[in-house]
Amino acid sequence: MSACIFIAPTRNEGCKEHGQDRQQQTTFVTETNKVAAVPAIAAAVPAALYVGSKLAIPRDAKLAKGLVNAKLGYRSYEKNDTINIAYRFEETCKKHPNREALIFEGKSYTFQDIQRESNRFGNWLLSKGVKRGEIVSLFMQNKPEFLICWLGINKIGATGAFINTNLAGKPLTHSLRTATASILIMDAELPVPINNVLDEVLEMGYTIYSYGGPQQHAFAAPIDLSQISDAALPRSLRKKTTANDIAMLIYTSGTTGLPKAGRFSHARANGTPCHSMFRQANCKISDHDDDDQTANDRLYIALPLYHSAGAVLGICVAWVTGATVVLARKFSTTSFWDECRSNKVTVIQYIGEICRYLLNAPPSPLDKNHTIRMAHGNGMRPDVWNRFRDRFGIPLIGEWYASTEGTGILTNYNTGPNGAGAIGYRGTLARTVDKGLKIARFDIQTEELIRDKNGRCIECAADEPGELLTIIDSSDPTRAFQGYHKNASANTKKVVSDAFKVGDQYFRTGDILRRDADGYFYFGDRVGDTFRWKSENVSTAEVSEVLSTYPDCIEVNIYGVQIPGHDGRAGMAAIVSKDTMNWDDFAKFALKNLPKYSVPIFIRKVPEMEITGTFKQRKVELVNEGMDPAKIKDEMLWLDGHSYKPFKSPEHSRVVNGKAKL
């Protein structure tokens, strides 16, 4: 996941939610002349659109202001030739050299500490002949050395390829080959995956070095920086870095195939919305100077740094704002809150099912004993949202929507019931200022966009689901599509041309969304996950959301399976349940709360859910295994009438031979 647009107010603008000065509702930027067109845009919006509290005018005004100011920020970086993301760290280090930059497993590192070590690493790279524009592969778990390597690579104008440390075998060798690098920096504590494919890695031309631990490995030369100079690296190495130059390769999670290497530009690394979201959040709950308070934030990151969520929306935010990162080696439900309490964390980051895992843990009298003011991240499901906030007493949830390779961003900072569960918000004014996000009609069966008689895509009405498209504009670094590294065919599939007018281009997100009349966006499903059954569309996300509220359901993964002799796909649920689960009562609950066609016909009882490294449920393997008990080791049930009963070979034969009514 990634982002590319600032969305929040600038410094000291004040933010009493609905009692703001009326002037502030129509003043979107403070730099006059440069953005004189913005008030004109606002004036062009019919006055009737401003009527009614549901329009949330002050919030919409700030959002529109942020969209414009984002572009000004990029212009400033380009004008000063400081677009390289390493400059953000160096600027903060210059202001606050002795401030804690990082806390890891009880040890503290200042900005100056990280600066010196990353200089050493950059100088070491130069001694190995690494040049500007070259790629260095990094296979490392969460630890200080990851940041040192990353910064050192960017400081010499090179690009880091962040390899998923959960990979092994073919996905690992594919990722390393795709990187087209000649140097691999391997975590000294993670030799086994590389050693298992060593011959293939060496055939690619890699020289392997180990770093981040005392362990010695015969196939990897250890990196010793103790005798390397910590002198600042020459700015000439980064001179004239452009907004579209690649800062790092960040790989997709590989849920539908082998991982693809997303090309993540310096512009997008600079342009995350989250540091602005922090300030916006401060503004909602505090009268203090938002920049100062944000700099005092302590951000807990338990997400993998090889992914854009942890790296860009976590680490880069801290580099820009001066916040302290409390870094965990990996996510752990049992240690999460203890680490937050002991380190006085003020902001936590989540993704995927993390909040559900925390919510499923046994209640504790210490649940609200913490200093956390905000949870920000991506993928908190609506059935978890309010329960998570209420149980743990976190006043603000900052949900965002984006993708590593995408060209658009949605955010929703939420403090109450209005908008809870939404992945983003764009009021009328913000949608007028920025028309780059469209929800288009989509055919579930063909998985193609629906076009009108003139060959144009059709924008959905309010509350009508469709695929989200985000505009591609090569002249705008926030909207340029960098695509996948060395994967032209995948790039072609993600771009739709002549969508709404001749010559335009949009990025296909592959996500089904809807926007309500108030401007809130809600996630529906992934393209390919929604399926047809009984001539109806079944959203796996919506079914999962309903069934997950059943008290004895710990985790639910919904998917469709093909049955011989039947059109479409039948619903199936992989479920992790409590020992107290009563499947007859569960069947009654499902039949009462879901349309009959969307009630899962088959149940697969699994001990735990298979997830990706970024805590997203895996479906592909489940879909491929289908509903044949001979191929599935887990116990299965099926909906026979109004109750779930054991599903074994005799029942399977009845179904595939058309002798069972489904």
XYZ file of C-alpha atoms in Angstrom:
662
model
C 0.000 0.000 0.000
C 1.127 3.553 -0.795
C -0.076 7.074 -1.168
C 0.709 10.203 -3.027
C -1.324 13.192 -1.865
C -1.226 15.495 1.139
C -4.758 15.774 2.470
C -4.654 17.830 5.584
C -4.447 21.390 6.818
C -1.215 23.256 7.008
C 0.374 24.470 10.183
C -1.588 26.502 12.738
C -4.776 26.677 10.744
C -6.890 25.801 13.780
C -9.487 23.130 13.637
C -12.485 23.385 15.906
C -14.562 20.939 13.949
C -17.710 22.905 13.175
C -17.095 26.257 14.813
C -14.456 27.523 12.477
C -14.284 31.010 11.168
C -16.378 31.262 8.013
C -13.413 32.705 6.179
C -11.536 29.478 6.728
C -14.248 27.543 4.963
C -13.430 29.194 1.662
C -9.701 29.905 2.009
C -7.925 26.811 0.823
C -4.285 27.869 0.571
C -2.213 30.588 2.121
C 0.176 31.159 -0.778
C -1.658 33.772 -2.763
C -1.101 34.221 -6.488
C 0.272 30.673 -6.851
C -3.150 29.139 -6.349
C -5.448 31.953 -7.290
C -7.501 29.508 -9.315
C -8.685 27.609 -6.247
C -11.151 30.209 -4.881
C -12.466 30.492 -8.424
C -13.116 26.775 -8.482
C -14.909 27.038 -5.174
C -16.993 29.941 -6.434
C -18.062 27.889 -9.410
C -19.651 25.268 -7.199
C -23.369 26.022 -6.869
C -24.251 27.635 -3.586
C -26.807 24.965 -2.940
C -24.030 22.431 -2.494
C -22.864 24.251 0.616
C -26.174 23.879 2.378
C -26.594 21.264 5.086
C -24.375 19.950 7.810
C -23.902 16.626 6.077
C -21.684 18.319 3.517
C -19.113 18.820 6.302
C -17.922 22.037 4.675
C -14.968 22.760 6.975
C -13.601 19.282 6.517
C -14.145 19.365 2.782
C -12.406 22.741 2.578
C -9.348 21.386 4.363
C -9.285 18.390 2.063
C -9.459 20.582 -1.040
C -6.767 22.801 0.424
C -4.517 19.822 1.032
C -4.946 18.563 -2.527
C -3.686 21.882 -3.853
C -0.931 22.334 -1.280
C 0.407 18.882 -2.119
C 1.331 20.088 -5.567
C 2.996 23.175 -4.108
C 5.069 20.944 -1.854
C 6.365 18.993 -4.818
C 7.220 22.209 -6.634
C 9.250 23.322 -3.632
C 11.194 20.063 -3.494
C 11.890 20.191 -7.210
C 12.905 23.848 -7.097
C 15.406 23.128 -4.304
C 16.552 19.871 -5.924
C 15.652 17.924 -2.770
C 13.091 15.454 -4.108
C 15.166 12.437 -2.996
C 13.422 11.010 0.092
C 16.739 10.870 1.990
C 16.591 14.661 2.232
C 13.510 14.438 4.468
C 15.484 12.413 6.991
C 18.489 14.729 6.780
C 16.338 17.829 7.264
C 14.799 16.380 10.409
C 18.204 15.241 11.637
C 19.555 18.763 11.193
C 16.697 20.197 13.282
C 16.667 17.494 15.962
C 19.945 15.506 15.874
C 19.594 14.190 19.429
C 15.914 13.315 19.283
C 15.015 9.623 19.409
C 14.479 8.445 15.845
C 14.054 4.771 16.613
C 13.440 2.403 19.505
C 13.998 -1.280 18.826
C 13.882 -4.038 21.419
C 14.781 -1.694 24.258
C 17.582 0.170 22.491
C 17.277 3.818 21.449
C 18.800 5.437 18.352
C 18.874 9.197 17.722
C 18.492 10.778 14.319
C 22.220 11.496 14.433
C 22.968 7.816 15.162
C 21.018 6.681 12.109
C 22.548 9.477 10.026
C 26.107 8.376 10.771
C 25.474 4.675 10.207
C 23.617 5.267 6.953
C 26.500 7.473 5.779
C 28.853 4.600 6.536
C 26.672 2.189 4.620
C 26.442 4.570 1.657
C 30.230 4.934 1.619
C 30.552 1.143 1.826
C 28.274 0.803 -1.223
C 30.444 3.263 -3.123
C 33.513 1.199 -2.236
C 31.803 -1.794 -3.852
C 31.248 0.117 -7.063
C 27.518 0.752 -6.685
C 26.507 3.706 -8.842
C 23.587 6.068 -9.045
C 20.525 4.474 -10.600
C 21.598 0.913 -9.807
C 19.446 -1.452 -7.764
C 20.476 -3.153 -4.526
C 18.355 -6.054 -3.252
C 17.577 -6.010 0.464
C 16.370 -9.191 2.207
C 15.998 -8.086 5.798
C 13.478 -8.282 8.614
C 12.408 -5.321 10.744
C 15.480 -3.976 12.538
C 17.597 -0.789 12.604
C 19.869 -2.165 9.875
C 16.948 -2.083 7.427
C 16.682 1.701 7.817
C 20.450 2.131 7.659
C 20.614 0.205 4.386
C 17.603 1.962 2.900
C 18.918 5.441 3.661
C 22.434 4.602 2.531
C 21.116 3.276 -0.782
C 19.017 6.389 -1.448
C 21.781 8.766 -0.347
C 23.991 7.624 -3.220
C 21.119 7.882 -5.700
C 20.576 4.118 -5.938
C 17.353 2.137 -5.564
C 16.525 -0.511 -2.970
C 14.542 -3.619 -3.905
C 12.696 -4.621 -0.734
C 12.323 -8.413 -0.846
C 9.579 -10.081 1.201
C 11.345 -12.045 3.947
C 8.492 -14.591 4.106
C 9.274 -15.822 0.604
C 11.066 -19.048 -0.239
C 11.668 -21.116 -3.338
C 10.274 -19.884 -6.647
C 8.595 -16.677 -5.358
C 11.907 -15.666 -3.757
C 14.046 -16.361 -6.819
C 11.463 -14.646 -9.029
C 11.607 -11.516 -6.860
C 15.407 -11.471 -6.868
C 15.550 -11.976 -10.633
C 12.978 -9.237 -11.229
C 15.073 -6.771 -9.232
C 17.891 -6.968 -11.821
C 20.439 -6.207 -9.094
C 23.963 -7.537 -8.637
C 24.300 -7.052 -4.856
C 22.107 -8.780 -2.265
C 22.183 -7.588 1.353
C 20.945 -10.551 3.385
C 19.848 -10.413 7.009
C 22.496 -12.378 8.920
C 19.649 -13.950 10.901
C 17.807 -15.186 7.774
C 20.243 -17.365 5.840
C 18.055 -20.429 5.219
C 15.746 -19.119 2.433
C 18.728 -17.810 0.458
C 20.867 -20.888 1.114
C 18.075 -23.138 -0.136
C 18.153 -21.458 -3.571
C 21.815 -20.456 -3.505
C 22.866 -21.918 -6.844
C 20.072 -20.113 -8.673
C 20.825 -16.825 -6.906
C 24.509 -17.040 -7.810
C 23.603 -17.843 -11.419
C 21.758 -14.518 -11.524
C 25.093 -12.823 -10.897
C 24.503 -11.798 -7.294
C 27.261 -11.094 -4.801
C 25.799 -11.838 -1.360
C 26.650 -9.909 1.807
C 25.270 -10.451 5.311
C 24.422 -7.663 7.736
C 22.485 -7.196 10.934
C 23.898 -9.854 13.228
C 27.056 -11.677 14.343
C 26.203 -14.873 12.478
C 28.710 -15.983 9.851
C 27.754 -17.755 6.622
C 30.126 -19.310 4.127
C 28.179 -18.033 1.121
C 27.845 -14.396 2.319
C 30.597 -11.914 3.134
C 29.866 -10.079 6.424
C 29.549 -6.291 6.294
C 31.711 -4.489 8.831
C 31.170 -0.724 8.891
C 33.420 -0.012 11.871
C 36.289 1.195 9.689
C 34.111 2.977 7.122
C 33.894 6.770 7.178
C 30.679 8.349 8.444
C 31.346 11.484 6.384
C 28.303 12.955 4.682
C 27.754 11.626 1.192
C 28.148 14.228 -1.578
C 24.916 15.877 -2.651
C 26.180 15.543 -6.212
C 25.254 11.849 -6.037
C 21.593 12.866 -5.802
C 21.749 15.985 -7.961
C 18.768 16.506 -10.260
C 16.806 13.576 -8.909
C 13.401 13.866 -10.548
C 10.010 13.281 -8.991
C 9.588 10.147 -11.108
C 12.971 8.606 -10.308
C 12.543 5.330 -8.429
C 13.286 5.354 -4.705
C 12.562 1.665 -4.118
C 10.965 -1.414 -5.591
C 8.130 -2.645 -3.376
C 6.574 -5.967 -4.268
C 2.936 -6.953 -4.369
C 1.868 -9.617 -1.889
C 1.509 -12.264 -4.586
C -2.043 -13.293 -3.681
C -2.912 -13.989 -7.340
C 0.452 -15.177 -8.631
C 4.135 -14.374 -8.349
C 5.004 -11.030 -6.720
C 5.299 -8.003 -8.995
C 7.841 -5.259 -8.289
C 6.063 -1.919 -8.000
C 8.216 1.064 -8.964
C 7.867 3.525 -6.071
C 9.019 7.030 -6.977
C 10.680 9.630 -4.763
C 7.673 11.894 -5.346
C 5.293 9.358 -3.858
C 7.646 8.551 -0.986
C 7.625 12.272 -0.149
C 3.926 12.691 -0.698
C 2.254 10.395 1.807
C -0.877 11.790 3.419
C -0.168 10.413 6.836
C 1.984 13.160 8.354
C -0.767 15.559 7.353
C -3.303 13.175 8.826
C -1.367 13.267 12.095
C -1.651 17.058 12.127
C -5.292 16.908 11.169
C -5.859 14.454 13.988
C -4.037 16.674 16.472
C -6.181 19.526 15.308
C -9.349 17.605 16.145
C -8.316 16.636 19.667
C -5.912 19.317 20.770
C -5.505 23.083 20.755
C -1.715 22.760 20.750
C 0.520 23.585 17.810
C -0.003 20.589 15.577
C 3.525 20.451 14.140
C 5.094 20.422 17.606
C 2.762 17.762 18.931
C 3.202 15.601 15.840
C 6.972 15.739 16.306
C 6.421 14.365 19.810
C 4.418 11.412 18.494
C 5.716 7.910 19.079
C 4.622 5.674 16.229
C 4.423 1.916 16.777
C 5.164 -0.107 13.629
C 4.769 -3.875 13.690
C 4.187 -4.111 9.935
C 6.938 -5.451 7.660
C 9.173 -2.708 6.293
C 9.464 -4.489 2.948
C 5.902 -3.325 2.248
C 4.779 0.226 1.493
C 2.483 0.371 4.523
C 5.283 0.032 7.046
C 7.977 1.684 4.951
C 6.228 4.679 3.423
C 3.150 5.269 5.565
C 5.148 4.498 8.682
C 8.858 5.254 8.384
C 8.659 8.062 5.807
C 6.014 9.795 7.896
C 8.369 9.766 10.859
C 11.229 11.136 8.759
C 9.073 14.030 7.591
C 7.472 14.883 10.935
C 10.315 14.058 13.324
C 8.232 11.465 15.161
C 9.891 8.582 16.997
C 9.403 5.094 15.584
C 8.931 2.222 18.004
C 9.726 -0.718 15.751
C 8.705 -4.319 16.402
C 10.458 -7.213 14.713
C 7.038 -8.589 13.819
C 3.416 -8.324 14.892
C 2.422 -10.208 18.036
C -1.025 -10.089 19.618
C 0.402 -10.981 23.041
C 3.109 -8.301 23.153
C 1.389 -5.520 21.177
C -0.167 -3.546 24.026
C 2.679 -4.131 26.474
C 5.145 -2.652 23.978
C 2.841 0.296 23.339
C 2.464 0.991 27.051
C 6.134 0.621 27.968
C 7.211 2.910 25.108
C 4.451 5.516 25.614
C 3.211 5.078 22.054
C 0.765 7.706 20.772
C -0.024 6.335 17.290
C -0.362 2.717 16.167
C -0.352 1.453 12.608
C -2.533 -1.397 11.391
C -3.233 -3.251 8.171
C -5.560 -6.027 7.097
C -6.750 -8.237 9.920
C -4.454 -6.921 12.684
C -7.259 -5.104 14.513
C -9.444 -8.205 14.382
C -6.652 -10.259 15.946
C -6.286 -7.700 18.735
C -10.038 -7.648 19.256
C -10.218 -11.448 19.409
C -7.714 -11.538 22.277
C -9.251 -11.990 25.759
C -10.368 -8.704 27.387
C -8.014 -7.183 29.940
C -8.492 -4.513 32.620
C -5.527 -2.784 30.925
C -7.258 -2.482 27.539
C -7.623 1.302 27.888
C -4.469 1.849 29.876
C -2.309 3.479 27.179
C -1.406 6.844 25.626
C -2.593 6.110 22.081
C -4.525 8.901 20.411
C -4.858 7.436 16.919
C -4.843 4.168 15.006
C -4.025 4.688 11.356
C -3.795 2.190 8.560
C -5.615 0.299 5.878
C -8.213 -2.443 5.839
C -10.141 -2.141 9.106
C -13.409 -3.875 8.392
C -16.710 -2.195 9.352
C -17.648 -5.024 11.731
C -14.431 -4.365 13.681
C -14.303 -0.546 13.540
C -16.527 0.606 16.414
C -15.871 -2.441 18.594
C -12.129 -1.809 18.344
C -12.466 1.876 19.164
C -14.849 1.323 22.060
C -12.937 -1.521 23.669
C -9.493 0.095 23.519
C -10.579 3.710 23.924
C -8.723 5.100 20.897
C -10.420 8.375 19.959
C -9.475 8.543 16.302
C -9.189 6.030 13.470
C -7.322 7.195 10.381
C -8.231 4.802 7.574
C -6.608 5.203 4.176
C -6.942 3.512 0.830
C -4.209 3.275 -1.802
C -1.969 0.765 -3.539
C 1.757 0.441 -4.078
C 1.499 1.017 -7.816
C -1.682 3.113 -7.902
C -2.230 6.791 -8.677
C -4.847 7.805 -6.140
C -5.544 8.005 -2.428
C -8.569 8.112 -0.157
C -8.558 8.820 3.568
C -11.093 8.931 6.359
C -10.094 10.241 9.780
C -12.993 9.308 11.976
C -13.978 10.105 15.554
C -17.599 8.996 15.693
C -20.434 7.081 14.056
C -20.674 9.318 10.974
C -18.449 7.676 8.376
C -17.387 4.745 10.562
C -16.319 1.874 8.334
C -15.652 4.067 5.295
C -12.267 3.822 3.578
C -12.303 7.432 2.455
C -14.120 10.720 2.204
C -14.429 13.243 -0.606
C -17.043 15.954 -0.275
C -18.509 17.871 -3.191
C -15.871 20.572 -3.054
C -12.921 18.177 -2.954
C -14.390 16.177 -5.824
C -14.709 19.404 -7.793
C -11.105 20.418 -7.169
C -9.815 16.898 -7.884
C -11.755 14.878 -10.434
C -9.168 12.122 -10.679
C -11.124 9.385 -8.872
C -14.072 7.739 -10.609
C -16.195 4.716 -9.769
C -17.171 3.070 -13.057
C -19.768 0.451 -13.875
C -18.329 -3.039 -13.983
C -19.455 -6.473 -15.224
C -18.917 -9.041 -12.487
C -18.987 -12.011 -14.874
C -16.622 -10.727 -17.569
C -14.604 -8.598 -15.114
C -14.635 -5.819 -17.700
C -15.680 -2.190 -17.464
C -19.065 -1.425 -19.017
C -18.986 1.154 -21.824
C -21.792 3.212 -23.344
C -22.722 3.416 -27.036
C -19.884 5.888 -27.573
C -17.349 3.542 -26.064
C -16.919 5.498 -22.838
C -16.952 4.177 -19.288
C -20.034 4.999 -17.247
C -19.568 6.694 -13.883
C -21.657 5.186 -11.111
C -24.332 7.101 -9.264
C -24.275 7.487 -5.481
C -24.443 4.105 -3.701
C -23.936 2.222 -6.963
C -20.965 -0.187 -6.755
C -18.320 -0.213 -9.444
C -14.566 -0.407 -9.986
C -12.520 2.522 -8.719
C -10.424 4.147 -11.444
C -7.739 6.731 -10.680
C -6.457 9.104 -13.319
C -2.984 8.759 -14.821
C -1.235 12.056 -15.572
C 2.433 11.856 -16.504
C 2.824 15.605 -15.997
C 1.802 15.304 -12.348
C 4.214 13.278 -10.151
C 1.364 12.462 -7.772
C -0.589 10.878 -10.625
C 2.114 9.295 -12.785
C 1.843 5.531 -13.237
C 5.297 4.048 -12.685
C 4.078 0.513 -13.184
C 5.884 -2.717 -12.457
C 9.604 -3.247 -12.957
C 10.349 -5.451 -15.980
C 6.704 -6.481 -16.426
C 5.172 -4.731 -19.432
C 2.219 -7.118 -19.734
C 1.120 -6.464 -16.157
C 1.404 -2.717 -16.770
C -0.867 -2.954 -19.806
C -3.563 -4.774 -17.841
C -3.708 -2.032 -15.204
C -4.312 0.852 -17.629
C -7.607 1.709 -19.341
C -7.495 4.250 -22.159
C -10.193 6.523 -23.582
C -12.203 5.882 -20.443
C -14.275 9.053 -20.141
C -12.873 11.032 -23.066
C -10.530 10.461 -25.959
C -6.902 10.289 -24.893
C -7.359 9.931 -21.140
C -5.856 7.096 -19.117
C -6.928 5.619 -15.789
C -5.403 3.083 -13.428
C -7.600 0.065 -12.739
C -7.468 -0.517 -8.994
C -9.222 -3.883 -9.166
C -11.387 -2.848 -6.219
C -15.173 -2.602 -6.136
C -16.236 0.503 -4.192
C -19.304 2.626 -3.717
C -19.657 6.267 -2.672
C -22.688 7.391 -0.688
C -24.490 10.698 -1.141
C -22.463 12.308 1.662
C -19.128 11.558 -0.003
C -18.004 8.523 2.018
C -16.392 5.671 0.078
C -16.963 2.055 1.149
C -15.034 -1.028 0.097
C -17.076 -3.738 -1.590
C -14.757 -6.466 -2.829
C -11.736 -7.282 -4.956
C -12.377 -7.823 -8.643
C -12.408 -11.592 -9.069
C -13.551 -12.239 -5.500
C -17.190 -11.243 -6.035
C -18.987 -14.113 -7.769
C -22.363 -14.981 -9.315
C -24.733 -17.545 -7.808
C -28.405 -18.052 -8.560
C -28.143 -15.106 -10.996
C -27.112 -12.806 -8.143
C -23.828 -11.067 -7.323
C -22.273 -12.186 -4.042
C -19.746 -9.889 -2.363
C -17.295 -11.967 -0.351
C -16.420 -8.955 1.794
C -20.045 -8.244 2.709
C -20.792 -11.869 3.581
C -17.631 -12.079 5.669
C -18.571 -8.877 7.471
C -21.959 -10.292 8.495
C -20.757 -13.753 9.531
C -17.829 -12.330 11.480
C -20.269 -10.786 13.945
C -21.395 -14.238 15.098
C -19.940 -14.588 18.625
C -18.166 -17.908 18.061
C -16.582 -16.935 14.744
C -12.944 -15.933 15.198
C -12.162 -15.379 11.524
C -14.061 -15.881 8.256
C -12.810 -16.069 4.668
C -15.486 -16.219 1.954
C -14.900 -17.394 -1.616
C -16.742 -19.016 -4.503
C -16.175 -22.548 -5.821
C -17.234 -24.140 -9.070
C -19.581 -27.122 -9.030
C -19.995 -29.351 -12.093
C -23.327 -28.827 -13.785
C -24.034 -25.512 -12.079
C -23.677 -21.997 -13.408
C -21.626 -19.490 -11.453
C -19.881 -20.324 -8.202
C -21.279 -21.541 -4.900
C -20.392 -19.777 -1.687
C -17.869 -21.409 0.626
C -16.481 -20.210 3.952
C -13.209 -21.099 5.611
C -13.863 -20.458 9.299
C -11.731 -20.392 12.417
C -14.182 -20.910 15.262
C -14.268 -21.224 19.018
C -14.707 -24.618 20.619
C -18.187 -23.534 21.697
C -19.412 -23.105 18.094
C -22.882 -24.570 17.495
C -23.197 -25.015 13.730
C -26.986 -25.367 13.774
C -27.313 -22.006 15.501
C -24.752 -20.565 13.100
C -26.845 -21.737 10.144
C -29.916 -20.023 11.607
C -27.896 -16.833 12.065
C -26.635 -16.908 8.475
C -30.072 -17.595 6.998
C -31.599 -14.801 9.071
C -28.992 -12.149 8.315
C -28.056 -12.868 4.695
C -29.994 -13.282 1.457
C -30.432 -16.994 0.762
C -28.221 -16.871 -2.344
C -25.262 -15.461 -0.377
C -25.386 -17.926 2.537
C -22.302 -20.173 2.189
C -23.254 -23.653 1.042
C -19.985 -25.176 2.186
C -17.968 -24.674 5.359
C -14.296 -25.549 5.732
C -13.243 -25.707 9.388
C -9.652 -24.488 9.528
C -7.380 -24.284 12.598
C -5.936 -20.969 11.439
C -6.292 -18.669 8.457
C -3.633 -18.472 5.773
C -2.566 -14.847 5.384
C -0.005 -12.856 3.428
C 2.931 -11.031 5.001
C 0.714 -7.947 5.146
C -2.107 -9.718 7.029
C -4.468 -10.156 4.095
C -6.383 -13.395 3.754
C -5.275 -15.738 0.998
C -8.076 -16.997 -1.258
C -6.408 -18.404 -4.373
C -5.337 -21.682 -2.800
C -8.763 -22.174 -1.212
C -10.540 -21.525 -4.516
C -8.257 -23.938 -6.361
C -8.877 -26.707 -3.809
C -12.626 -26.287 -4.282
C -15.128 -28.367 -2.343
C -13.889 -31.943 -2.864
C -13.396 -33.692 0.520
C -10.911 -36.060 -1.109
C -8.560 -33.119 -1.701
C -9.177 -31.251 1.552
C -7.822 -32.436 4.878
C -9.949 -30.057 6.935
C -13.376 -31.096 8.181
C -16.160 -29.861 5.910
C -19.841 -29.089 6.371
C -22.606 -28.259 3.913
C -25.945 -26.509 4.133
C -28.426 -29.353 3.881
C -31.803 -27.708 4.243
C -31.548 -25.283 7.146
C -28.575 -26.723 9.006
C -24.915 -27.470 8.408
C -24.116 -31.191 8.295
C -20.925 -33.192 7.651
C -19.820 -33.125 4.014
C -17.909 -36.205 2.944
C -17.512 -38.277 -0.216
C -21.147 -39.539 -0.377
C -22.487 -35.999 -0.047
C -19.947 -34.781 -2.598
C -21.156 -37.405 -5.096
C -24.766 -36.292 -4.617
C -23.818 -32.682 -5.301
C -21.646 -33.220 -8.399
C -24.179 -35.677 -9.872
C -26.998 -33.175 -9.503
C -28.905 -35.193 -6.922
C -28.708 -32.575 -4.159
C -30.696 -29.380 -4.082
C -28.419 -26.402 -3.512
